CSV table of C-alpha atoms and ligand atoms in Angstrom, one decimal:
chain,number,residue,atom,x,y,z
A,1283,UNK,CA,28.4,100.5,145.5
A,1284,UNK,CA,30.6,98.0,144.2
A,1285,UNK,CA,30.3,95.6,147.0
A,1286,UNK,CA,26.5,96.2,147.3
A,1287,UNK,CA,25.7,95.2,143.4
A,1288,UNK,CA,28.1,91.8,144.6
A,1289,UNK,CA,26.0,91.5,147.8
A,1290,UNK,CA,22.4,91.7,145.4
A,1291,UNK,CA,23.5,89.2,142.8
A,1292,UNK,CA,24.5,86.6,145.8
A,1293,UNK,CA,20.9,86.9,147.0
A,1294,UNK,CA,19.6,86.3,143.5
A,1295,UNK,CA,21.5,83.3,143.6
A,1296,UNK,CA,20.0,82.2,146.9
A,1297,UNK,CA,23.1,82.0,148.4
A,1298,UNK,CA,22.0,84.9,151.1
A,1299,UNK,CA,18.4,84.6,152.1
A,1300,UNK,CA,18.5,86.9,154.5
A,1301,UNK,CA,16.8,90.3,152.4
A,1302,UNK,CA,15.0,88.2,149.7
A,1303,UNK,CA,13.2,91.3,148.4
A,1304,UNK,CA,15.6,93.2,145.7
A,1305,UNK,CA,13.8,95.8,143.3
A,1306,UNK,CA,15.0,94.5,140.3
A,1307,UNK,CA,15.8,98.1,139.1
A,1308,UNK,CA,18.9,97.3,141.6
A,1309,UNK,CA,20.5,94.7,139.8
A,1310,UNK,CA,20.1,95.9,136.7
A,1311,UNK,CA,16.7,94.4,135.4
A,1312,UNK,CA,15.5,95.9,131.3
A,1313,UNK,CA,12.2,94.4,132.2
A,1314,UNK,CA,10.2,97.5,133.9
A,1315,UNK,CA,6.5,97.4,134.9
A,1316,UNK,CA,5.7,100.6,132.6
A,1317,UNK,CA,3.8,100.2,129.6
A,1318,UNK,CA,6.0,98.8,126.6
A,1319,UNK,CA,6.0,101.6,124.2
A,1320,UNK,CA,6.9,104.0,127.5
A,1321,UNK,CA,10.2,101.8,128.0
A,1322,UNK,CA,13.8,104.1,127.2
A,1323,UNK,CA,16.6,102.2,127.0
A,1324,UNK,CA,19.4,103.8,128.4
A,1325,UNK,CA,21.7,100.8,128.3
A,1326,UNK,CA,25.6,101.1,127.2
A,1327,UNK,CA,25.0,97.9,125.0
A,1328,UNK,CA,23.5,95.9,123.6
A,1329,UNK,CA,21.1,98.6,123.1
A,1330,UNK,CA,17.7,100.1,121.3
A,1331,UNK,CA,17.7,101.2,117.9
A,1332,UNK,CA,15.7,104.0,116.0
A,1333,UNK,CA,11.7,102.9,116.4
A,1334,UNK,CA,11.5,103.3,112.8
A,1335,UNK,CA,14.5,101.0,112.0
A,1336,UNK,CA,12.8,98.4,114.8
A,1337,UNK,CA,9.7,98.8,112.5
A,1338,UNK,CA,11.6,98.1,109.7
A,1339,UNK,CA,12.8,95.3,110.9
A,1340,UNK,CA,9.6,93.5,112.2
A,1341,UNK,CA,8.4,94.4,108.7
A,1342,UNK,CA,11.4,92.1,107.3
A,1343,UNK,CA,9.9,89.0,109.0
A,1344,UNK,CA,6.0,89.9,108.3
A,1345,UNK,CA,6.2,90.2,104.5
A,1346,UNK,CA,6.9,86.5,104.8
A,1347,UNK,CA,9.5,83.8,102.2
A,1348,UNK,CA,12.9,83.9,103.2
A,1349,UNK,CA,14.9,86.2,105.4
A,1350,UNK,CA,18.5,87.1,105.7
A,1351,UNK,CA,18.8,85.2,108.5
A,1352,UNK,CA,18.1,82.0,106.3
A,1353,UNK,CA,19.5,83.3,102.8
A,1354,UNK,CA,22.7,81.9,101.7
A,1355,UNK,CA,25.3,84.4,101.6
A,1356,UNK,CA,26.3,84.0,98.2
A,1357,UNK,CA,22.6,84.3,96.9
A,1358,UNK,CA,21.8,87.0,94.7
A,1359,UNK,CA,19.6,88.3,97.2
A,1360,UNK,CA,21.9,88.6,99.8
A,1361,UNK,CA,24.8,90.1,97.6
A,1362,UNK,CA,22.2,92.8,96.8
A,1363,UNK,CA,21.5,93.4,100.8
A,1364,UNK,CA,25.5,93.4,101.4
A,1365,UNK,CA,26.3,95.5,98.4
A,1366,UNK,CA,23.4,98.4,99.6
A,1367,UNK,CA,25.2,98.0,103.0
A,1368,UNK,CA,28.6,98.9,102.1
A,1369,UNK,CA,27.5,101.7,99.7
A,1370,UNK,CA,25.1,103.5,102.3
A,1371,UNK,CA,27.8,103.3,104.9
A,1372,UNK,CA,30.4,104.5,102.8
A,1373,UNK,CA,28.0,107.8,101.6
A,1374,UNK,CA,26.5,108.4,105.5
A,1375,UNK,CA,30.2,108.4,106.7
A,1376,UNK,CA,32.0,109.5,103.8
A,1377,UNK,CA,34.4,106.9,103.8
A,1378,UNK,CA,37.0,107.5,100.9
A,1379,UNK,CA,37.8,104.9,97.9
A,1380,UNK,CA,41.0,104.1,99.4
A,1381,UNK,CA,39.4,102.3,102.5
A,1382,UNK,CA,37.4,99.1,102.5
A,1383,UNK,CA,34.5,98.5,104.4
A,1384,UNK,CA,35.4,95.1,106.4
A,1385,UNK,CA,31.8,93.2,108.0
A,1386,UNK,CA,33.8,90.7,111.0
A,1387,UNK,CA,32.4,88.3,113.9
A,1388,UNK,CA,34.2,88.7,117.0
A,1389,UNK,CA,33.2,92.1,118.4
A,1390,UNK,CA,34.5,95.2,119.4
A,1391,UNK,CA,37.1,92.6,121.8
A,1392,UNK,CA,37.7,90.8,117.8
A,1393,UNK,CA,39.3,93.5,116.9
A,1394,UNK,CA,41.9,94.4,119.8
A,1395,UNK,CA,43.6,90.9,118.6
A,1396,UNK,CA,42.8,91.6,114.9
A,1397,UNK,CA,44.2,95.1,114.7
A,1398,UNK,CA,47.6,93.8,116.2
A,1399,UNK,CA,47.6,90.9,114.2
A,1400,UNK,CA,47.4,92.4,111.1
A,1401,UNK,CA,49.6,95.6,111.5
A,1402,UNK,CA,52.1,93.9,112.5
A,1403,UNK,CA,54.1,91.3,111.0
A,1404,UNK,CA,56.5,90.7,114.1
A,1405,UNK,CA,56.1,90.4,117.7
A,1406,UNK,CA,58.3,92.8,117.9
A,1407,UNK,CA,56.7,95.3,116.3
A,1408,UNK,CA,56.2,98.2,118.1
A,1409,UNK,CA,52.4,99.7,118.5
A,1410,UNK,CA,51.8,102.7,121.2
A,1411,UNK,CA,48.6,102.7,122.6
A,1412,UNK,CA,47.0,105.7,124.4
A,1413,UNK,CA,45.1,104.3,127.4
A,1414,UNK,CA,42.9,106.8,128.9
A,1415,UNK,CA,39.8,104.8,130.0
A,1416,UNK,CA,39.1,100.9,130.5
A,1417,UNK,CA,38.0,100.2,127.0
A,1418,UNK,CA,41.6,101.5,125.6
A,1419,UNK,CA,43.0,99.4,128.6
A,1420,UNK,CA,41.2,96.0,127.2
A,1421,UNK,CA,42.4,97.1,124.2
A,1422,UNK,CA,46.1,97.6,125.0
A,1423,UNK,CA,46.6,94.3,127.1
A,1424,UNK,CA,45.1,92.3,124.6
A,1425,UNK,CA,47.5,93.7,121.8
A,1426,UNK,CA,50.5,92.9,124.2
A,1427,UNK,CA,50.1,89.2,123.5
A,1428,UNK,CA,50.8,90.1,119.9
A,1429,UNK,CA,53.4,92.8,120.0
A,1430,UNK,CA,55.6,95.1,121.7
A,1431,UNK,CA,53.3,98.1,122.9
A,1432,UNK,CA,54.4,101.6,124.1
A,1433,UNK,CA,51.5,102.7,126.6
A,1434,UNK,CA,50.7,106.8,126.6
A,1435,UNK,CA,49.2,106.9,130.0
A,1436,UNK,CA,46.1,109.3,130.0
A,1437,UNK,CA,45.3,109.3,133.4
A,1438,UNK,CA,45.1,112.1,135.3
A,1439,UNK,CA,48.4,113.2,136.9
A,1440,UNK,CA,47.1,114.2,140.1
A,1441,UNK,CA,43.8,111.8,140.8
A,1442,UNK,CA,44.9,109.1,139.1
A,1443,UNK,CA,41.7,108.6,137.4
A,1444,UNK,CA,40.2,108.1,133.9
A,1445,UNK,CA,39.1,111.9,133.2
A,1446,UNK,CA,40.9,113.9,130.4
A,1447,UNK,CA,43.0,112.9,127.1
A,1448,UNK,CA,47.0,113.4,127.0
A,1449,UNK,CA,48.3,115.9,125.0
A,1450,UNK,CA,50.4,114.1,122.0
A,1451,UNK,CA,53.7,114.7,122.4
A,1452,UNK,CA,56.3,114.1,119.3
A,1453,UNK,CA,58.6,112.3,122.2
A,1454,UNK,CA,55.5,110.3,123.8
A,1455,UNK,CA,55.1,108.2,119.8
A,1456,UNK,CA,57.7,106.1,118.9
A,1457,UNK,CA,58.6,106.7,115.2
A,1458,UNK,CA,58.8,103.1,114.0
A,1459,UNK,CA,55.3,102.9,115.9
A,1460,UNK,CA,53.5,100.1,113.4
A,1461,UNK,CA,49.9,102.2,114.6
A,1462,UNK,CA,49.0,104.8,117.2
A,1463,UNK,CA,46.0,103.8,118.6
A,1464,UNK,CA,43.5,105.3,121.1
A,1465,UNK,CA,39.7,104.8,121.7
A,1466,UNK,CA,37.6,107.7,120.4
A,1467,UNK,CA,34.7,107.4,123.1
A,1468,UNK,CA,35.5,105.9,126.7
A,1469,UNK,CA,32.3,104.6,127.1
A,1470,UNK,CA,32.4,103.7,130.6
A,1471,UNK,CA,34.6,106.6,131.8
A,1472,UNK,CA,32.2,109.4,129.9
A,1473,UNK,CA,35.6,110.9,127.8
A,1474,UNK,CA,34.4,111.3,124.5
A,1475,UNK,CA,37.6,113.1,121.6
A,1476,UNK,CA,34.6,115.4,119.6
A,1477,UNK,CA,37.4,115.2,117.1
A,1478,UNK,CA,40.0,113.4,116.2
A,1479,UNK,CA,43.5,114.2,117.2
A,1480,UNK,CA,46.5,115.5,114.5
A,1481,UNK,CA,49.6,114.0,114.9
A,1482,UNK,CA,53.3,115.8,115.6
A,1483,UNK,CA,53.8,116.6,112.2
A,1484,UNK,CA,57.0,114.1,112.2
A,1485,UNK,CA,54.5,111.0,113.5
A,1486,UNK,CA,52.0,111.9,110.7
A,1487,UNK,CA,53.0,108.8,109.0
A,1488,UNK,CA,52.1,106.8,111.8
A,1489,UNK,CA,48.6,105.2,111.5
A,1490,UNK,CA,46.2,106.2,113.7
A,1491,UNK,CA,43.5,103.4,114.8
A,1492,UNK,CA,40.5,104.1,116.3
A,1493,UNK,CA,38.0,102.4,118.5
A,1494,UNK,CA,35.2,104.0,117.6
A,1495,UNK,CA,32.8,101.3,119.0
A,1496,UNK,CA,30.4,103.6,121.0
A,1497,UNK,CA,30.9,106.8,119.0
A,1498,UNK,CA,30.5,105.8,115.0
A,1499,UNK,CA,28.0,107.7,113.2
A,1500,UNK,CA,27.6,110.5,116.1
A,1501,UNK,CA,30.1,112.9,114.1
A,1502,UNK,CA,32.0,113.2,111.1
A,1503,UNK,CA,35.5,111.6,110.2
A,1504,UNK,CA,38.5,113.3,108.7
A,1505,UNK,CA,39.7,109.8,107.1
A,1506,UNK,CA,42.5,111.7,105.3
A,1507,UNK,CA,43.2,114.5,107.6
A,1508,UNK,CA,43.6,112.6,110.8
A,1509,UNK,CA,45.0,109.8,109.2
A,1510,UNK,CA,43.1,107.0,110.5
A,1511,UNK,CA,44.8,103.5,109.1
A,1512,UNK,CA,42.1,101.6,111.0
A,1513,UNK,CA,38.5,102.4,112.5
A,1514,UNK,CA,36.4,99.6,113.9
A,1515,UNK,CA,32.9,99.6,115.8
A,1516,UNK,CA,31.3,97.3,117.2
A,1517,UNK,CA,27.5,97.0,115.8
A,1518,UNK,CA,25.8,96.8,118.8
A,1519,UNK,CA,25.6,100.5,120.3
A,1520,UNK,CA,24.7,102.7,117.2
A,1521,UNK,CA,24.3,101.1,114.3
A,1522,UNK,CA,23.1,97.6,115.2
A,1523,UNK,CA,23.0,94.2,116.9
A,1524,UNK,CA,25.4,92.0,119.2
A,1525,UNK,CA,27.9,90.0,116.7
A,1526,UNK,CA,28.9,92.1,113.8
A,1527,UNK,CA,32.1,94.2,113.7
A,1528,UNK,CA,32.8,97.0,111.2
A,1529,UNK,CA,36.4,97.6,110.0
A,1530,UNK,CA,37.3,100.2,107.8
A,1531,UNK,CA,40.9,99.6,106.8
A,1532,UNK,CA,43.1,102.3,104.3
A,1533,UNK,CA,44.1,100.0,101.8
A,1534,UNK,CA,47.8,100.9,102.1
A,1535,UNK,CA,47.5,98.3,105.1
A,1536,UNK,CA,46.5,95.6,103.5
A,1537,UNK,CA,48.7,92.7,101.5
A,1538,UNK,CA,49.5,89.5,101.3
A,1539,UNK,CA,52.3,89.4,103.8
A,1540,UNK,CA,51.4,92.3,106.1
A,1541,UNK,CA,49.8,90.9,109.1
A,1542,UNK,CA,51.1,88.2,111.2
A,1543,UNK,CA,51.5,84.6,110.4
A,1544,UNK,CA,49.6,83.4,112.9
A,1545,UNK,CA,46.7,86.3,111.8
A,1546,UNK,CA,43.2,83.6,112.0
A,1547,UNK,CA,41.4,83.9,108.9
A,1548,UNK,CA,38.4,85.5,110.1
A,1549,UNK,CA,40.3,88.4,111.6
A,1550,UNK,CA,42.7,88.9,107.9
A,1551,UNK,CA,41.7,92.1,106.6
A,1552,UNK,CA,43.4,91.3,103.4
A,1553,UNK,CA,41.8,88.1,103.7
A,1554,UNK,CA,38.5,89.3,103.9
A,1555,UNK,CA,38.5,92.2,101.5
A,1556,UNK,CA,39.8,90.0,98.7
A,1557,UNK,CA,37.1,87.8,99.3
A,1558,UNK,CA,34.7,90.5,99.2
A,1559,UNK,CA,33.3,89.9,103.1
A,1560,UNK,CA,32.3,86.0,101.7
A,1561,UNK,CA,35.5,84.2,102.8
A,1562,UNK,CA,33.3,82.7,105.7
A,1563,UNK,CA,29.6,83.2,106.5
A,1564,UNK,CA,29.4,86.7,107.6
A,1565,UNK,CA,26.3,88.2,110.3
A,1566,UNK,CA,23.7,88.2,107.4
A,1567,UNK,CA,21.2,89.5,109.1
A,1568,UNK,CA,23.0,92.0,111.4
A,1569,UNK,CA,24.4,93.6,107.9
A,1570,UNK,CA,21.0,94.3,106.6
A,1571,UNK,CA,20.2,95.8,109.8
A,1572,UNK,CA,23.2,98.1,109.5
A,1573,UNK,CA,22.0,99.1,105.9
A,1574,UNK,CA,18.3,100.2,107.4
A,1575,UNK,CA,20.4,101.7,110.0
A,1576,UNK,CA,22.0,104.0,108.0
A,1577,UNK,CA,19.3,104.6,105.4
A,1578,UNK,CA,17.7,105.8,108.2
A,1579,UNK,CA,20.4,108.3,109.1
A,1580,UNK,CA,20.9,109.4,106.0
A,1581,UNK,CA,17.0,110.5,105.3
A,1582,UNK,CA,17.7,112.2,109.1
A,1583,UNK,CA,20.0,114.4,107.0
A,1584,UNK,CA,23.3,112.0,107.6
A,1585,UNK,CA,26.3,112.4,110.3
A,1586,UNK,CA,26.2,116.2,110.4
A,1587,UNK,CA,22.7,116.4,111.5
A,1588,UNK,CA,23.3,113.6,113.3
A,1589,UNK,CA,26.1,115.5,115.5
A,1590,UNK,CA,23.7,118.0,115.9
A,1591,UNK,CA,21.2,115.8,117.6
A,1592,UNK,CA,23.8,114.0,120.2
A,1593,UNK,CA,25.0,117.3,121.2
A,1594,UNK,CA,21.2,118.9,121.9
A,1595,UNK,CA,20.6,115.2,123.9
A,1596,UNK,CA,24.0,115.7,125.5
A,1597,UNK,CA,23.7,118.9,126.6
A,1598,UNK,CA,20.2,118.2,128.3
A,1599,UNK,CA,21.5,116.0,130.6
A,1600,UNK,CA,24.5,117.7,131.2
A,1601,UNK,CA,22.7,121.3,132.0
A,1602,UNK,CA,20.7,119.8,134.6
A,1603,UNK,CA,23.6,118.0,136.4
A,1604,UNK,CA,25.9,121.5,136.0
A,1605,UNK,CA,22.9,123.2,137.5
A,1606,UNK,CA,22.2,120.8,140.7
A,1607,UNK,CA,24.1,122.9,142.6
A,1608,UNK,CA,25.8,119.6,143.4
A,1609,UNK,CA,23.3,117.3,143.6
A,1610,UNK,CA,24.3,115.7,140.3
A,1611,UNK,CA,27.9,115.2,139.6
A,1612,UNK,CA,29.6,113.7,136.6
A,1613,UNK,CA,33.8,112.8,136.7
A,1614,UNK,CA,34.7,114.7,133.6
A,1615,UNK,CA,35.2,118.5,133.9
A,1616,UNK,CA,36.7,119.4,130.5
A,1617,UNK,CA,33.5,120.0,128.3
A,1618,UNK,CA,35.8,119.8,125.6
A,1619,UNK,CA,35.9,115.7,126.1
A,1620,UNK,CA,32.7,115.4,127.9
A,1621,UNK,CA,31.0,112.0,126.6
A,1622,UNK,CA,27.8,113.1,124.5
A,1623,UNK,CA,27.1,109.1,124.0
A,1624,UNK,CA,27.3,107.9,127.7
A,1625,UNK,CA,26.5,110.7,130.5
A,1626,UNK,CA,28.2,109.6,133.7
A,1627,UNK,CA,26.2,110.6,137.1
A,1628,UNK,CA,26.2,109.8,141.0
A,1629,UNK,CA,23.8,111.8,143.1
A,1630,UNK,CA,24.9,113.6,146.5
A,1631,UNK,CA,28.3,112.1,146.1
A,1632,UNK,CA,27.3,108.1,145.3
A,1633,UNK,CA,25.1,108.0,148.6
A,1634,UNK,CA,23.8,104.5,148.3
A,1635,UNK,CA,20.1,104.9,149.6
A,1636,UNK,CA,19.4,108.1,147.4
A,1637,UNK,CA,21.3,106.1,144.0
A,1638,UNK,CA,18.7,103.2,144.8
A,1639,UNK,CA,15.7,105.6,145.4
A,1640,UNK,CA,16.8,106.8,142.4
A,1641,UNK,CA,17.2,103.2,140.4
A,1642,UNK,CA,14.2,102.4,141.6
A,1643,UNK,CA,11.5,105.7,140.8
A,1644,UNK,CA,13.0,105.8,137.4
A,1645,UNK,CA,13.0,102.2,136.6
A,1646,UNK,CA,9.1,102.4,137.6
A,1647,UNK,CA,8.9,105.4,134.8
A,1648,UNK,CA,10.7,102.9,132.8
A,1649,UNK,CA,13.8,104.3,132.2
A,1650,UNK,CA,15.9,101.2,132.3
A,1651,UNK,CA,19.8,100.5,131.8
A,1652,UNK,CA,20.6,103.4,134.2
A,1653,UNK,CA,23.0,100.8,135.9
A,1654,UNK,CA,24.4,97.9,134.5
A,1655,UNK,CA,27.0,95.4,135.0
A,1656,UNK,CA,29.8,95.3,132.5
A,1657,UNK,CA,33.4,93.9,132.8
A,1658,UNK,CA,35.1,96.4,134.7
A,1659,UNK,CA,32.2,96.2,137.7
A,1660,UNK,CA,28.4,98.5,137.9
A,1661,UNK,CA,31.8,101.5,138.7
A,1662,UNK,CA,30.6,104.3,140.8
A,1663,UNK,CA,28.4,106.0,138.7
A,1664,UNK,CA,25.0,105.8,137.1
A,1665,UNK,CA,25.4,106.2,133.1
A,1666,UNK,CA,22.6,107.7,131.1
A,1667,UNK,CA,23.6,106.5,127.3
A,1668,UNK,CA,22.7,108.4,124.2
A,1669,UNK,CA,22.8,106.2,121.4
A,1670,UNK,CA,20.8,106.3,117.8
A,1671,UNK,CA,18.1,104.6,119.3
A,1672,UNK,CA,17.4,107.0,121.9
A,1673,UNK,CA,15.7,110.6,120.9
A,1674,UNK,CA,15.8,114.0,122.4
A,1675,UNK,CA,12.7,113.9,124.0
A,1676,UNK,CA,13.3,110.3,125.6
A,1677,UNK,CA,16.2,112.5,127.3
A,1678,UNK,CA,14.0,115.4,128.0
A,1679,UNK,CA,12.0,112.7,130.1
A,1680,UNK,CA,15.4,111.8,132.4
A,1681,UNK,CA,16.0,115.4,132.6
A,1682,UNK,CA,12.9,116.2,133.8
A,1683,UNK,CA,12.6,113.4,136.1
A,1684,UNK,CA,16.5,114.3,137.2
A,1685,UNK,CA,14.9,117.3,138.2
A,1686,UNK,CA,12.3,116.8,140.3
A,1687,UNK,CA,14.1,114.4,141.9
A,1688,UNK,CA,16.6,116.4,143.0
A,1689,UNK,CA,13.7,119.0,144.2
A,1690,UNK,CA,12.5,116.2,146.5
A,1691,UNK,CA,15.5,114.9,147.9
A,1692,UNK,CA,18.1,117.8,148.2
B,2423,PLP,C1,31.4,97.9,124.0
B,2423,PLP,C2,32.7,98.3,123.7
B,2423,PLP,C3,33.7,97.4,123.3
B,2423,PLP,C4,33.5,95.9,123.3
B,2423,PLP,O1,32.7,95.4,122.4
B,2423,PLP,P1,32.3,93.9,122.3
B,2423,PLP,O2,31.4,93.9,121.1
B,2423,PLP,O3,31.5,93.6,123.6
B,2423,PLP,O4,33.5,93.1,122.2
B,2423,PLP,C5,35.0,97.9,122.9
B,2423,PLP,N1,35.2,99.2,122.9
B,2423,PLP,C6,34.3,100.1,123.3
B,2423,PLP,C7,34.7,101.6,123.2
B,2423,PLP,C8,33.0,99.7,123.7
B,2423,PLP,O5,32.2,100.6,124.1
């Protein structure tokens, strides 16, 4: 499947004319020919958020006068947006006083320079990384230009693949480990930890930090309990747009002479907290977003009800691929670390003409983002992603379709 997505984008590019005619379903296209308000997105990310958020946010730039997207960031106004912000993340997640709420640029790829460069001091610090999926892999190699990393390989023993989550062993963390850190939800790989992990109880003072990029908001955090130093996300998957980062840091971490030397400015956590997110023009306009965001989750009843929902959407898409008799399958078989954010599926194995017949009759329906291109290749399965922005009935529709599709081409 690999070579075939290479083989489509070359004749996009004109540079193989001989089958000029590519459904654009195929390589990947958002743009279906359904009716607009019957599109689901399905993408990984960027992605959709809640329809109500989306009207709250044309409703910003319809009342007319200025928008956050013009408004200087020290302006009262804005101060007022970034203060509501903070204070409705901090309640939806239930983020304790001891951790600040960090707004960065840079990404969810900011922060696998950031977090090294600010826990630790040396290069020779030692960090041990659990790498069980591709994102966790990024995340690792970036931090090796940085400091000394210990690598906990999660693969499995016998495939070799991406699929399950090593158990923690006391001998696996080194003690003088400056961070432990492991991705929460493998968003390409479908491995999703429900919960955090507990520590050995003689590594408990080890920080643990979290990517939690593709997985915030979906479930409640035990800040204390699982001793998380550092969690970032990314904005755009569940809780907003491309180009805003969200660090929560335990302020034990921070200090004038904690991170590195050669720490940049805009990726200081002590830096920025001091300065109260303003040391340099922070994503205005994405942090208001993130406030309507999680106003919106919290009048949805807040992370617990929220859990409740991504499991029910999970679980649809899961039960019909469990009951395809094969049809469907998906690479995780531990339902204990089954993804309920991105659902990984290849059809009769990953035979090509069916995944395209496929692509192609759902994209018409316009369920779009089935397939799409991200760093580590299109990989050899369809993902159906579950974000915020996508309901439980938007899934009942992939379901049902999953279904009858299956019916027709078994
Ligand atoms: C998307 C993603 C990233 C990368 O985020 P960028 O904002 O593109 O840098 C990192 N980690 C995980 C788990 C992701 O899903």
């Amino acid at each position: 499947m690999r070579s075939l997505i290479y083989k489509i984008i070359l004749n996009i590019k004109g540079e193989n004319n001989m089958n000029t005619k590519i459904h654009p379903a195929l390589v990947g296209s958002l743009t279906s020919t359904a009716p607009s308000e019957g599109i689901i997105n399905f993408s990984p990310g960027p992605t959709s958020l809640p329809k109500d958020v989306e009207k709250k946010i044309a409703a910003i730039f319809n009342k007319g006068g200025l928008t956050s997207l013009a408004l200087s960031h020290r302006s009262p106004e804005f101060l007022k947006i970034l203060e509501h912000t903070i204070a409705i993340t901090r309640k939806v997640m239930e983020i304790p006083d001891d951790y600040e709420v960090i707004f960065t640029h840079g990404g969810g790829h900011g922060q696998f320079a950031a977090v090294p460069l600010n826990l630790c001091h040396e290069k020779s610090d030692i960090a041990t990384y659990i790498v069980n999926g591709t994102w966790s892999a990024r995340g690792r190699d970036e931090a090796m230009k940085y400091c000394s990393v210990k690598t906990i390989d999660g693969r499995d023993m016998q495939t070799g693949n991406y699929t399950t989550f090593p158990k923690l062993n006391e001998s696996d963390i080194d003690p003088e480990s400056k961070y432990l850190y492991l991705c929460s939800n493998e968003t390409v790989n479908g491995i999703e930890l429900h919960r955090l992990p507990k520590l050995p109880e003689s590594r408990k003072h080890v920080p643990l930090v979290v990517d939690a990029s593709s997985d915030f908001t979906s479930k409640p955090i035990d800040w204390h309990g699982s001793g998380v130093g550092v969690l970032f996300a990314c904005a755009s998957k569940n809780i907003g747009h491309p180009g805003l980062t969200v660090a929560i840091v335990r302020r034990d971490l921070l200090g004038k002479d904690k991170a590195s030397p050669l720490c940049p400015g805009v990726f200081n956590y002590t830096t920025n907290s001091e300065a109260g997110n303003l040391w340099n023009t922070p994503a205005t306009f994405n942090i208001e977003v993130v406030g309507l965001l999680m106003d919106w989750l919290e009048n949805k009843g807040g992370v617990a009800a929220n859990e409740c929902r991504s499991i029910d959407k999970a679980n649809t898409l899961y039960d019909v691929i469990d009951n395809s008799k094969g049809f469907y399958g998906t690479p995780v078989n531990d339902k204990g670390l089954r993804s309920r954010m991105n659902i990984p599926f290849n059809i009769k194995g990953g035979d090509e003409t069916l995944t395209n017949k496929f692509l192609v009759e759902s994209w018409d329906l316009g369920m779009v983002g089935l397939r799409t291109l991200t760093p580590f290749g299109v990989g050899d399965y369809l993902r159906a992603s579950l974000y915020n922005g996508v309901t439980l009935e938007e899934t009942k529709k992939l379901a049902d379709f999953m279904e009858s599709f299956a019916k027709k081409n078994s």
